[in-house]
Coordinates of C-alpha atoms and ligand atoms in Angstrom, one line a residue:
M1 CA -82.3 -8.8 114.2
K2 CA -85.9 -9.4 113.4
R3 CA -87.9 -11.7 115.6
K4 CA -88.6 -14.1 112.7
E5 CA -84.9 -14.5 111.9
L6 CA -84.1 -14.9 115.6
F7 CA -86.7 -17.7 115.8
L8 CA -85.2 -19.4 112.7
L9 CA -81.7 -19.2 114.2
R10 CA -82.8 -20.7 117.5
S11 CA -84.6 -23.5 115.7
I12 CA -81.5 -24.3 113.8
A13 CA -79.4 -24.3 117.0
L14 CA -82.0 -26.6 118.6
L15 CA -81.9 -29.0 115.7
I16 CA -78.1 -29.1 115.8
T17 CA -78.2 -29.8 119.6
V18 CA -80.7 -32.6 119.1
W19 CA -78.7 -34.0 116.2
C20 CA -75.5 -34.0 118.3
G21 CA -77.4 -35.6 121.1
M22 CA -78.6 -38.4 118.8
L23 CA -75.0 -38.8 117.7
N24 CA -74.0 -39.3 121.3
V25 CA -76.7 -41.9 121.9
Y26 CA -76.2 -43.8 118.7
G27 CA -72.5 -42.8 118.1
Q28 CA -73.2 -43.2 114.4
R29 CA -69.7 -42.3 113.3
N30 CA -68.1 -44.5 116.0
G31 CA -70.5 -47.2 115.0
G32 CA -69.2 -47.2 111.5
E33 CA -65.7 -47.5 112.8
Q34 CA -66.4 -50.3 115.3
I35 CA -68.9 -52.4 113.4
R36 CA -67.1 -54.2 110.6
L37 CA -69.1 -55.7 107.8
N38 CA -69.2 -56.1 104.0
Q39 CA -69.9 -52.5 103.1
E40 CA -71.4 -53.5 99.8
G41 CA -73.7 -56.0 101.4
Y42 CA -75.1 -59.5 101.5
Y43 CA -77.2 -62.0 99.4
P44 CA -80.7 -62.5 100.7
E45 CA -80.3 -66.2 101.5
G46 CA -76.5 -66.1 102.0
P47 CA -74.4 -66.0 105.2
K48 CA -74.4 -62.6 106.9
L49 CA -71.9 -61.8 109.6
A50 CA -70.6 -58.6 111.1
V51 CA -67.8 -58.1 113.6
V52 CA -68.2 -55.7 116.6
T53 CA -65.2 -54.3 118.4
G54 CA -64.9 -52.4 121.7
E55 CA -67.1 -52.4 124.8
H56 CA -70.8 -53.1 124.4
G57 CA -73.7 -55.2 125.6
D58 CA -74.7 -58.4 123.9
E59 CA -77.7 -57.2 121.9
F60 CA -77.7 -56.0 118.3
Y61 CA -80.5 -55.1 115.9
L62 CA -81.0 -54.1 112.3
V63 CA -82.8 -50.9 111.3
A64 CA -84.2 -50.2 107.8
A65 CA -83.7 -47.0 105.9
D66 CA -86.7 -45.4 107.6
G67 CA -85.1 -46.1 111.0
K68 CA -87.5 -48.9 112.0
K69 CA -86.1 -51.9 113.9
V70 CA -86.6 -55.0 111.6
W71 CA -84.6 -57.7 113.3
E72 CA -82.7 -58.4 116.5
G73 CA -80.1 -60.9 117.7
K74 CA -77.4 -61.6 120.3
L75 CA -73.7 -61.1 119.8
T76 CA -71.3 -64.0 120.5
T77 CA -69.0 -63.8 123.5
A78 CA -65.9 -61.8 122.8
R79 CA -62.9 -63.5 121.1
A80 CA -59.4 -62.6 120.1
S81 CA -56.9 -64.0 117.6
T82 CA -53.4 -65.3 118.2
Y83 CA -51.9 -62.2 116.6
N84 CA -54.3 -59.4 117.6
P85 CA -55.3 -59.2 121.3
K86 CA -58.3 -56.9 120.7
K87 CA -61.5 -58.8 121.3
T88 CA -64.4 -58.9 118.9
S89 CA -68.0 -60.3 119.0
I90 CA -69.9 -61.6 116.0
A91 CA -73.3 -60.5 114.9
D92 CA -74.9 -63.3 112.8
F93 CA -78.0 -62.1 111.0
S94 CA -78.0 -64.8 108.2
A95 CA -81.6 -65.6 109.1
F96 CA -82.8 -62.1 108.1
Q97 CA -83.4 -62.3 104.4
K98 CA -85.6 -59.4 103.4
P99 CA -84.0 -57.2 100.6
G100 CA -83.4 -53.6 101.5
T101 CA -80.8 -51.1 102.8
Y102 CA -80.0 -51.5 106.5
R103 CA -77.7 -50.5 109.4
L104 CA -76.7 -52.7 112.2
V105 CA -77.0 -51.1 115.7
V106 CA -75.3 -52.1 118.9
K107 CA -76.1 -50.2 122.1
G108 CA -73.1 -48.3 123.4
V109 CA -71.4 -48.6 119.9
G110 CA -73.8 -47.1 117.5
E111 CA -74.9 -47.7 113.9
S112 CA -72.9 -49.4 111.2
Y113 CA -72.4 -48.0 107.7
P114 CA -75.4 -48.7 105.5
F115 CA -75.3 -52.0 103.6
N116 CA -77.6 -53.8 101.2
I117 CA -79.3 -57.1 101.3
R118 CA -80.2 -58.0 97.7
K119 CA -79.6 -60.2 94.7
H120 CA -76.5 -59.5 92.6
V121 CA -75.1 -57.5 95.6
H122 CA -71.5 -57.8 94.2
E123 CA -72.3 -57.1 90.6
A124 CA -71.4 -53.4 90.8
V125 CA -68.1 -54.0 92.5
A126 CA -67.2 -56.9 90.2
K127 CA -67.7 -54.7 87.2
G128 CA -66.0 -51.8 88.9
S129 CA -62.9 -54.0 89.5
I130 CA -62.6 -55.0 85.9
K131 CA -63.4 -51.5 84.7
A132 CA -60.3 -50.4 86.6
F133 CA -58.3 -52.1 83.9
Y134 CA -59.7 -49.7 81.3
Y135 CA -58.6 -46.7 83.5
I136 CA -55.1 -48.0 83.6
R137 CA -54.7 -48.7 79.8
A138 CA -51.5 -47.3 78.3
S139 CA -51.4 -45.7 74.9
T140 CA -54.9 -44.4 74.7
P141 CA -56.8 -41.3 75.9
L142 CA -59.6 -42.0 78.4
T143 CA -62.7 -40.1 77.1
P144 CA -65.5 -38.8 79.3
T145 CA -68.0 -41.2 77.8
Y146 CA -66.2 -44.1 79.5
A147 CA -64.0 -42.4 82.1
G148 CA -66.3 -39.6 83.4
K149 CA -64.4 -37.2 85.6
W150 CA -61.4 -39.5 85.4
S151 CA -61.0 -38.8 81.6
R152 CA -57.4 -38.0 80.7
A153 CA -55.0 -37.6 77.8
E154 CA -53.2 -40.5 76.3
G155 CA -50.0 -41.6 78.1
H156 CA -47.1 -43.7 76.9
P157 CA -47.7 -44.4 73.2
D158 CA -44.7 -46.7 73.5
N159 CA -44.1 -46.7 69.8
K160 CA -40.4 -45.8 70.2
V161 CA -39.0 -48.1 72.8
L162 CA -35.3 -48.7 72.9
V163 CA -33.7 -52.1 73.2
H164 CA -31.7 -51.8 76.4
S165 CA -28.0 -52.8 76.2
S166 CA -28.8 -55.8 78.5
A167 CA -31.1 -57.1 75.7
A168 CA -28.8 -56.4 72.8
T169 CA -28.5 -59.0 70.0
A170 CA -26.9 -59.0 66.6
Q171 CA -30.2 -58.4 64.9
R172 CA -31.3 -55.9 67.6
P173 CA -28.3 -54.0 68.9
A174 CA -28.7 -51.6 71.8
G175 CA -30.8 -48.6 70.9
T176 CA -32.8 -50.4 68.3
I177 CA -36.3 -48.9 68.2
I178 CA -39.2 -51.2 68.7
S179 CA -42.9 -50.5 69.1
S180 CA -44.6 -51.8 72.2
P181 CA -47.9 -50.0 72.6
R182 CA -51.0 -50.8 74.7
G183 CA -51.0 -52.9 77.9
W184 CA -52.0 -52.0 81.4
Y185 CA -49.8 -49.9 83.7
D186 CA -48.7 -52.4 86.3
A187 CA -49.4 -50.7 89.6
G188 CA -48.8 -47.3 91.1
D189 CA -46.1 -46.8 88.4
Y190 CA -46.4 -46.6 84.6
N191 CA -44.1 -49.5 83.7
K192 CA -45.2 -52.8 82.1
Y193 CA -43.8 -56.1 83.3
I194 CA -44.3 -59.4 81.5
V195 CA -44.1 -61.5 84.6
N196 CA -46.8 -59.7 86.5
S197 CA -48.9 -59.4 83.3
G198 CA -48.6 -63.2 83.1
I199 CA -50.5 -64.1 86.3
T200 CA -52.9 -61.2 85.8
T201 CA -53.9 -62.1 82.2
G202 CA -54.0 -65.8 83.0
T203 CA -56.3 -65.2 85.9
L204 CA -58.7 -63.2 83.8
L205 CA -58.6 -65.7 80.9
S206 CA -59.4 -68.4 83.5
L207 CA -62.4 -66.4 84.7
Y208 CA -63.7 -66.5 81.1
E209 CA -63.0 -70.2 80.7
D210 CA -64.7 -71.1 84.1
F211 CA -67.7 -68.9 83.6
P212 CA -68.2 -68.3 79.9
A213 CA -72.0 -67.8 80.0
A214 CA -71.8 -65.1 82.7
M215 CA -68.8 -63.4 81.0
N216 CA -70.3 -63.5 77.5
T217 CA -73.0 -61.1 78.6
A218 CA -71.4 -59.0 81.3
T219 CA -70.6 -55.4 80.1
W220 CA -69.2 -52.3 81.8
N221 CA -69.1 -49.3 79.5
I222 CA -65.7 -49.5 77.8
P223 CA -65.0 -48.4 74.2
E224 CA -65.6 -52.0 73.0
S225 CA -69.0 -52.4 74.8
G226 CA -71.6 -52.9 72.2
N227 CA -69.4 -54.8 69.8
T228 CA -70.0 -58.5 69.3
T229 CA -67.3 -59.8 71.7
P230 CA -67.3 -60.1 75.5
D231 CA -66.0 -57.0 77.3
L232 CA -63.7 -59.2 79.4
L233 CA -62.0 -60.6 76.3
D234 CA -61.8 -57.1 74.8
E235 CA -60.1 -55.8 77.9
V236 CA -57.7 -58.7 78.1
L237 CA -56.8 -58.3 74.5
W238 CA -55.6 -54.8 75.3
N239 CA -52.8 -56.4 77.3
V240 CA -52.3 -59.5 75.1
R241 CA -51.6 -57.3 72.1
W242 CA -48.9 -55.5 74.2
M243 CA -47.4 -58.7 75.4
L244 CA -47.1 -59.9 71.8
T245 CA -44.9 -56.9 71.0
M246 CA -42.5 -58.0 73.8
Q247 CA -41.4 -61.0 71.9
D248 CA -38.2 -60.8 69.7
P249 CA -39.3 -62.3 66.4
N250 CA -35.7 -63.2 65.7
D251 CA -35.4 -65.8 68.5
G252 CA -38.7 -66.1 70.3
G253 CA -37.3 -64.7 73.5
V254 CA -39.4 -62.2 75.6
Y255 CA -38.2 -59.0 77.1
H256 CA -38.7 -59.0 80.9
K257 CA -40.3 -55.5 80.9
C258 CA -41.0 -52.3 79.1
T259 CA -39.8 -49.6 81.5
N260 CA -38.3 -46.3 82.3
A261 CA -34.8 -46.4 83.7
S262 CA -36.3 -45.1 87.0
F263 CA -39.7 -44.4 88.5
D264 CA -41.6 -41.3 87.4
K265 CA -42.7 -38.5 89.7
M266 CA -46.3 -38.5 90.9
E267 CA -47.5 -37.0 87.6
M268 CA -50.1 -37.8 85.0
P269 CA -49.2 -40.4 82.3
D270 CA -49.0 -37.9 79.5
K271 CA -46.5 -35.8 81.5
A272 CA -44.3 -38.9 82.1
V273 CA -42.2 -38.9 79.0
A274 CA -39.0 -40.5 80.1
L275 CA -37.3 -42.9 77.6
R276 CA -38.6 -46.4 77.6
Y277 CA -36.6 -49.5 77.3
A278 CA -37.1 -53.2 76.6
V279 CA -34.7 -54.9 79.0
Q280 CA -33.1 -58.3 79.2
K281 CA -35.0 -61.4 78.0
S282 CA -35.8 -63.8 80.9
T283 CA -36.9 -67.4 81.3
A284 CA -39.7 -66.4 83.6
A285 CA -41.0 -63.8 81.1
A286 CA -40.8 -66.3 78.2
L287 CA -42.7 -69.0 80.1
D288 CA -45.3 -66.7 81.5
F289 CA -45.8 -65.4 78.0
A290 CA -46.0 -68.9 76.6
A291 CA -48.6 -69.9 79.1
V292 CA -50.8 -66.8 78.5
M293 CA -50.5 -67.0 74.8
A294 CA -51.4 -70.7 74.8
Q295 CA -54.4 -70.1 76.9
A296 CA -55.3 -67.0 74.8
A297 CA -55.1 -69.2 71.7
R298 CA -57.7 -71.5 73.2
V299 CA -60.0 -68.8 74.3
Y300 CA -59.9 -66.5 71.3
K301 CA -60.3 -69.5 68.9
E302 CA -64.0 -69.3 69.8
F303 CA -64.2 -66.0 67.9
P304 CA -62.8 -66.6 64.4
K305 CA -65.0 -64.1 62.7
Q306 CA -64.4 -61.2 65.1
W307 CA -60.7 -61.9 65.6
P308 CA -59.5 -63.7 62.5
G309 CA -56.0 -65.1 62.8
L310 CA -55.6 -64.0 66.5
S311 CA -55.7 -67.5 68.0
D312 CA -53.1 -68.8 65.5
S313 CA -50.8 -65.8 66.2
C314 CA -51.0 -66.4 69.9
L315 CA -50.3 -70.1 69.6
T316 CA -47.3 -69.5 67.3
A317 CA -45.9 -66.9 69.7
A318 CA -46.4 -69.3 72.6
K319 CA -44.5 -72.1 70.9
Q320 CA -41.6 -69.8 69.9
A321 CA -41.3 -68.5 73.5
W322 CA -41.4 -72.1 74.8
T323 CA -38.6 -73.1 72.4
W324 CA -36.5 -70.1 73.6
A325 CA -37.1 -71.1 77.2
Q326 CA -36.0 -74.7 76.5
K327 CA -32.7 -73.3 75.1
N328 CA -32.4 -70.7 77.9
P329 CA -33.8 -72.5 81.0
A330 CA -32.0 -70.4 83.6
Q331 CA -31.8 -66.8 82.4
L332 CA -33.0 -65.2 85.6
Y333 CA -33.7 -61.5 85.8
E334 CA -31.2 -60.1 88.3
Q335 CA -31.4 -56.3 88.2
N336 CA -28.3 -55.7 90.4
A337 CA -26.2 -57.9 88.2
I338 CA -27.5 -56.2 85.1
N339 CA -26.8 -52.8 86.5
A340 CA -23.2 -53.8 87.2
S341 CA -22.7 -54.4 83.5
F342 CA -25.1 -52.2 81.5
E343 CA -26.3 -48.6 81.1
P344 CA -28.5 -46.9 81.8
K345 CA -29.1 -48.5 85.2
I346 CA -32.6 -49.7 85.8
S347 CA -34.3 -49.1 89.2
T348 CA -38.0 -50.0 88.5
G349 CA -39.7 -53.1 89.7
A350 CA -37.6 -56.2 89.3
Y351 CA -40.1 -59.1 89.5
G352 CA -36.9 -61.2 89.7
D353 CA -38.2 -64.7 90.2
R354 CA -35.4 -67.0 91.5
D355 CA -37.2 -70.3 90.7
V356 CA -38.8 -71.0 87.3
K357 CA -39.9 -74.6 87.9
D358 CA -43.5 -73.5 88.4
E359 CA -43.3 -71.3 85.2
F360 CA -42.3 -74.4 83.2
I361 CA -45.2 -76.3 84.7
W362 CA -47.7 -73.7 83.9
A363 CA -46.5 -73.2 80.3
A364 CA -46.2 -76.9 79.6
I365 CA -49.8 -77.5 80.8
E366 CA -51.3 -74.6 78.8
L367 CA -49.4 -75.6 75.6
F368 CA -50.5 -79.2 76.1
L369 CA -54.1 -78.4 76.7
T370 CA -54.3 -76.1 73.6
T371 CA -52.4 -78.3 71.2
G372 CA -53.1 -81.8 72.6
E373 CA -49.4 -82.6 72.1
T374 CA -48.0 -84.7 75.0
S375 CA -44.4 -83.6 74.2
Y376 CA -45.1 -80.4 76.0
Y377 CA -46.5 -82.2 79.0
N378 CA -43.7 -84.7 79.2
T379 CA -41.0 -81.9 79.1
A380 CA -41.7 -80.6 82.6
A381 CA -42.1 -82.4 86.0
I382 CA -45.8 -81.5 86.2
L383 CA -46.4 -82.8 89.7
P384 CA -43.1 -82.7 91.6
D385 CA -44.9 -83.0 95.0
D386 CA -48.4 -82.6 96.4
K387 CA -47.9 -79.0 97.6
M388 CA -50.5 -76.5 96.3
P389 CA -48.8 -73.1 96.7
L390 CA -51.2 -70.2 96.5
P391 CA -50.6 -68.3 93.2
S392 CA -48.5 -65.1 93.2
W393 CA -46.4 -63.4 90.5
A394 CA -43.5 -65.6 91.4
Q395 CA -45.5 -68.8 91.9
V396 CA -47.8 -69.8 89.1
R397 CA -48.0 -73.6 89.4
L398 CA -51.7 -73.6 90.4
L399 CA -52.7 -71.6 87.3
G400 CA -51.7 -74.6 85.3
Y401 CA -53.4 -77.1 87.7
Y402 CA -56.6 -75.1 87.6
S403 CA -56.6 -75.4 83.8
L404 CA -55.9 -79.1 84.0
L405 CA -58.9 -79.6 86.3
R406 CA -61.1 -77.4 84.2
L407 CA -60.4 -79.5 81.1
S408 CA -60.0 -82.8 82.9
N409 CA -62.8 -84.4 80.9
T410 CA -60.6 -84.2 77.8
L411 CA -57.6 -85.8 79.4
T412 CA -56.1 -89.3 78.9
G413 CA -52.9 -91.0 80.1
A414 CA -50.5 -89.3 82.5
A415 CA -52.4 -86.0 82.4
K416 CA -55.6 -87.8 83.5
T417 CA -53.8 -89.6 86.4
D418 CA -52.1 -86.3 87.4
A419 CA -55.4 -84.5 87.4
E420 CA -56.8 -87.0 89.8
K421 CA -53.8 -86.5 92.1
I422 CA -54.1 -82.7 91.8
K423 CA -57.8 -82.8 92.6
S424 CA -57.2 -84.6 95.9
A425 CA -54.2 -82.5 96.9
L426 CA -56.2 -79.3 96.0
L427 CA -59.1 -80.5 98.2
K428 CA -56.8 -81.2 101.0
T429 CA -55.4 -77.7 100.7
A430 CA -58.9 -76.2 100.5
D431 CA -60.0 -78.1 103.6
A432 CA -57.0 -76.9 105.5
L433 CA -58.0 -73.3 104.6
L434 CA -61.4 -73.9 106.2
V435 CA -60.0 -74.8 109.6
G436 CA -61.0 -72.3 112.3
V437 CA -62.9 -69.8 110.2
N438 CA -66.0 -69.7 112.4
E439 CA -64.0 -69.3 115.7
R440 CA -61.9 -66.5 114.3
A441 CA -62.1 -62.9 115.6
Y442 CA -62.8 -61.9 112.0
P443 CA -64.6 -65.0 110.5
S444 CA -62.9 -65.2 107.1
V445 CA -60.5 -67.7 105.6
M446 CA -58.1 -64.9 105.3
G447 CA -56.2 -64.4 108.6
Q448 CA -55.7 -68.1 109.6
S449 CA -52.1 -67.1 110.3
A450 CA -50.3 -63.8 110.7
K451 CA -48.3 -64.9 107.7
D452 CA -51.3 -64.2 105.5
F453 CA -50.5 -60.5 105.9
I454 CA -47.8 -60.1 103.4
W455 CA -47.1 -57.3 100.9
G456 CA -50.3 -57.5 98.7
S457 CA -52.2 -59.4 101.4
S458 CA -55.5 -58.5 99.7
A459 CA -54.4 -60.7 96.8
V460 CA -53.8 -63.6 99.3
A461 CA -57.5 -63.2 100.3
A462 CA -58.6 -63.1 96.7
N463 CA -56.5 -66.0 95.6
E464 CA -57.6 -68.1 98.6
G465 CA -61.1 -67.4 97.4
I466 CA -60.3 -68.7 93.9
L467 CA -58.7 -71.8 95.3
L468 CA -61.9 -72.6 97.2
L469 CA -64.0 -71.9 94.1
Q470 CA -61.8 -74.4 92.2
A471 CA -62.6 -76.9 95.0
Y472 CA -66.3 -76.1 94.6
A473 CA -65.9 -76.7 90.8
V474 CA -64.8 -80.3 91.4
T475 CA -67.0 -81.2 94.4
K476 CA -70.1 -78.9 94.1
D477 CA -69.9 -78.6 97.9
K478 CA -71.4 -75.2 98.8
K479 CA -69.2 -74.8 101.8
Y480 CA -66.3 -73.8 99.6
V481 CA -68.4 -70.9 98.1
D482 CA -69.5 -69.8 101.5
N483 CA -65.9 -69.6 102.6
A484 CA -64.7 -67.9 99.4
L485 CA -67.5 -65.4 100.1
S486 CA -66.0 -64.9 103.6
N487 CA -62.9 -63.5 101.9
L488 CA -65.0 -61.1 99.8
D489 CA -66.6 -59.9 103.0
Y490 CA -63.0 -59.5 104.4
L491 CA -61.9 -57.4 101.4
L492 CA -65.0 -55.2 101.4
G493 CA -64.8 -54.2 105.1
R494 CA -65.2 -57.1 107.5
N495 CA -61.6 -56.9 108.7
A496 CA -59.5 -55.4 111.5
T497 CA -58.9 -52.1 109.7
G498 CA -62.6 -51.4 109.0
Y499 CA -61.7 -50.4 105.4
S500 CA -63.3 -51.8 102.3
F501 CA -60.0 -52.1 100.4
M502 CA -61.7 -51.5 97.0
T503 CA -61.6 -47.8 96.0
G504 CA -65.0 -46.3 95.4
F505 CA -66.9 -49.3 96.8
G506 CA -68.1 -49.1 100.4
S507 CA -68.4 -46.2 102.9
K508 CA -64.8 -46.2 104.2
T509 CA -62.5 -46.9 101.3
P510 CA -58.9 -45.9 100.4
M511 CA -58.8 -42.2 99.3
H512 CA -55.0 -41.9 98.9
P513 CA -53.8 -45.1 97.1
H514 CA -50.1 -45.1 96.0
H515 CA -51.2 -44.7 92.4
R516 CA -49.8 -41.9 90.2
P517 CA -52.9 -40.8 88.2
S518 CA -55.1 -40.9 91.4
E519 CA -52.6 -38.6 93.1
A520 CA -51.9 -36.3 90.2
D521 CA -55.3 -35.8 88.6
G522 CA -56.6 -33.2 91.0
I523 CA -59.8 -35.2 91.6
A524 CA -60.6 -36.0 95.3
E525 CA -61.7 -39.5 94.7
P526 CA -59.2 -42.0 93.5
I527 CA -59.9 -44.0 90.3
P528 CA -62.6 -46.5 91.4
G529 CA -62.4 -50.3 91.4
M530 CA -58.8 -50.6 92.5
L531 CA -57.8 -53.0 95.3
A532 CA -55.4 -51.7 97.8
G533 CA -52.5 -54.0 98.8
G534 CA -53.8 -54.3 102.4
P535 CA -52.3 -54.9 105.8
N536 CA -48.6 -55.6 105.7
P537 CA -46.8 -55.5 109.1
S538 CA -43.4 -55.5 107.4
M539 CA -44.1 -51.9 106.4
Q540 CA -41.2 -51.7 104.0
D541 CA -42.2 -48.1 103.0
K542 CA -41.5 -46.8 106.6
C543 CA -44.7 -44.7 106.4
N544 CA -46.6 -43.7 109.5
Y545 CA -48.8 -46.7 110.4
A546 CA -51.3 -46.5 113.3
S547 CA -50.7 -50.1 114.2
A548 CA -48.1 -52.8 113.6
I549 CA -50.5 -55.6 114.5
P550 CA -50.5 -57.9 111.4
D551 CA -54.2 -57.5 110.4
E552 CA -54.2 -53.8 111.2
A553 CA -50.9 -52.7 109.6
Y554 CA -52.4 -50.6 106.9
V555 CA -52.4 -46.9 106.2
D556 CA -54.4 -45.0 103.7
D557 CA -51.6 -42.7 102.6
V558 CA -50.1 -42.2 99.2
C559 CA -46.7 -42.8 100.8
S560 CA -47.5 -46.4 101.6
F561 CA -46.5 -48.5 98.6
A562 CA -46.3 -51.4 101.0
S563 CA -49.9 -51.4 102.1
N564 CA -51.8 -48.9 99.9
E565 CA -50.5 -49.4 96.3
I566 CA -52.7 -50.9 93.7
A567 CA -51.5 -53.6 91.2
I568 CA -52.9 -55.6 88.3
N569 CA -52.1 -58.9 89.9
W570 CA -54.1 -58.0 93.0
N571 CA -57.1 -56.6 91.1
A572 CA -57.3 -59.7 88.8
P573 CA -58.1 -62.3 91.5
F574 CA -60.6 -59.9 93.0
V575 CA -62.3 -59.6 89.6
Y576 CA -62.4 -63.4 89.4
L577 CA -63.7 -63.9 93.0
A578 CA -66.4 -61.2 92.7
F579 CA -67.7 -62.4 89.3
A580 CA -67.5 -66.0 90.2
V581 CA -69.5 -65.6 93.4
E582 CA -72.1 -63.6 91.4
A583 CA -72.2 -66.3 88.7
L584 CA -72.8 -69.0 91.4
E585 CA -75.3 -66.9 93.4
N586 CA -78.4 -68.8 92.2
T587 CA -76.7 -72.3 92.0
V588 CA -75.7 -72.3 95.6
G589 CA -79.0 -70.7 96.8
Y590 CA -77.9 -67.2 97.9
S591 CA -80.9 -65.9 96.1
H592 CA -83.5 -67.2 93.7
Ligands
CA1 CA1 -67.5 -56.0 74.0
CA2 CA1 -41.6 -69.0 89.9

């Protein structure tokens, strides 16, 4: 070996030694694990908290991209939660407001992942989370122009869907072929379910109605970008058009789902060619459909030139579904009972709601608000009690209440009185959510109770955020936005797992979601912008979790449909939360 080469080798060895030594001192990789923060970042004048785990001193500081120390502070004394004995300390650097890219450093722990302090800090992840709906469109190829390396062939044209024997009628006997294209794949699987589409589509339409100015201009490179209509409404229409195909024009009833008999393998959508069925009509499907179509009629009415006739078609469909539900008020979807009587047996997601009182409330309110006809309003018991249950696919009451509050200026009579009562009950619920946030091991609204960590816990966090933003809308009290933001911080990394639950956004994000295209496409990174279900100590999938503690019971493994699946009804409230906080950024003084 020549002397020059030997010198080079020694230099490289020395550099590696020094680098490893630095890692020991700063423990950079450990730091990323132990310092939990919003991995996307913070608004310049907004609240900024990080959570530090493990053994350490009480000092922390921020370093800029060039390694220079720019700010220092003291950690709080360590604290635990009622359901997780591990102690954490809080680093509050809200007072540091200079835009830039930073790391947070704690002696004995190391450096955090990098994060930004800047205006519009959640704009990219907001757009990413709605762009995910493009990636999961059925019945269309994804082209490189819009999908980049995740481009793929068309899956599920769904132009030959068989009426299942459970849904047979005189006009449409079993085996009748109907066309049911478009829509979004529901979750990790390729089926399409009206009930889960209901809350998802309603949440996205509400985002438009609550923030029309922001959503009229927001755009994220989909095939409809550059036309004259808002990208959000273009994307929603992809699913609304599918939902319309799920109504039987003969009676107004709505099929519960468009599905395979059983789940596909982990294969790409164009390879998943099993027969598709429209199965039994259900009351929940008809009412969710009626609510969405009534709201869609209101929203798309603003675009008569671009979408001529669409609003009227949606309203007609809504009324027919409502009429069907009045005649069939208790047709629940019971998959086991159906399988006892009909072939082929269906084993895909059931979404079998046992209680449709809330679906009647939501549909009645949306039909009333769109038509002004009190007959809809008077049909259902709109306010049976003062409970304000957080929205989920099986509980949609608040979606109606949010709409009532949004349009409260137009109300008279009983609806006006109810809206006042709803307003005070909602504020009471919102204030109850704020209790204890600042004393918590992870200071977010999410995690008040171990019960928050259910299947799809990420959607609990996002829906709590929406509830608080509705409280802001009626009070203009900034504290509700601050606390909604605390749940965005939770979802993007300031949590007991240390993961940003949003694929592709943050430094430590899910790489193996339970999602067929992400698993089958041969690309290392999953499709970006999808929210993982999150911690779920029930662990129904029996996968190998590292922890069973409620806020830690999460595993980034494709096996884990109970903690690491993705779903449209989890993504939609994230989309709402992220865009809403962005839209309010200036108003509440997070930046100017
Ligand atoms: Ca557009
Ligand atoms: Ca229900």
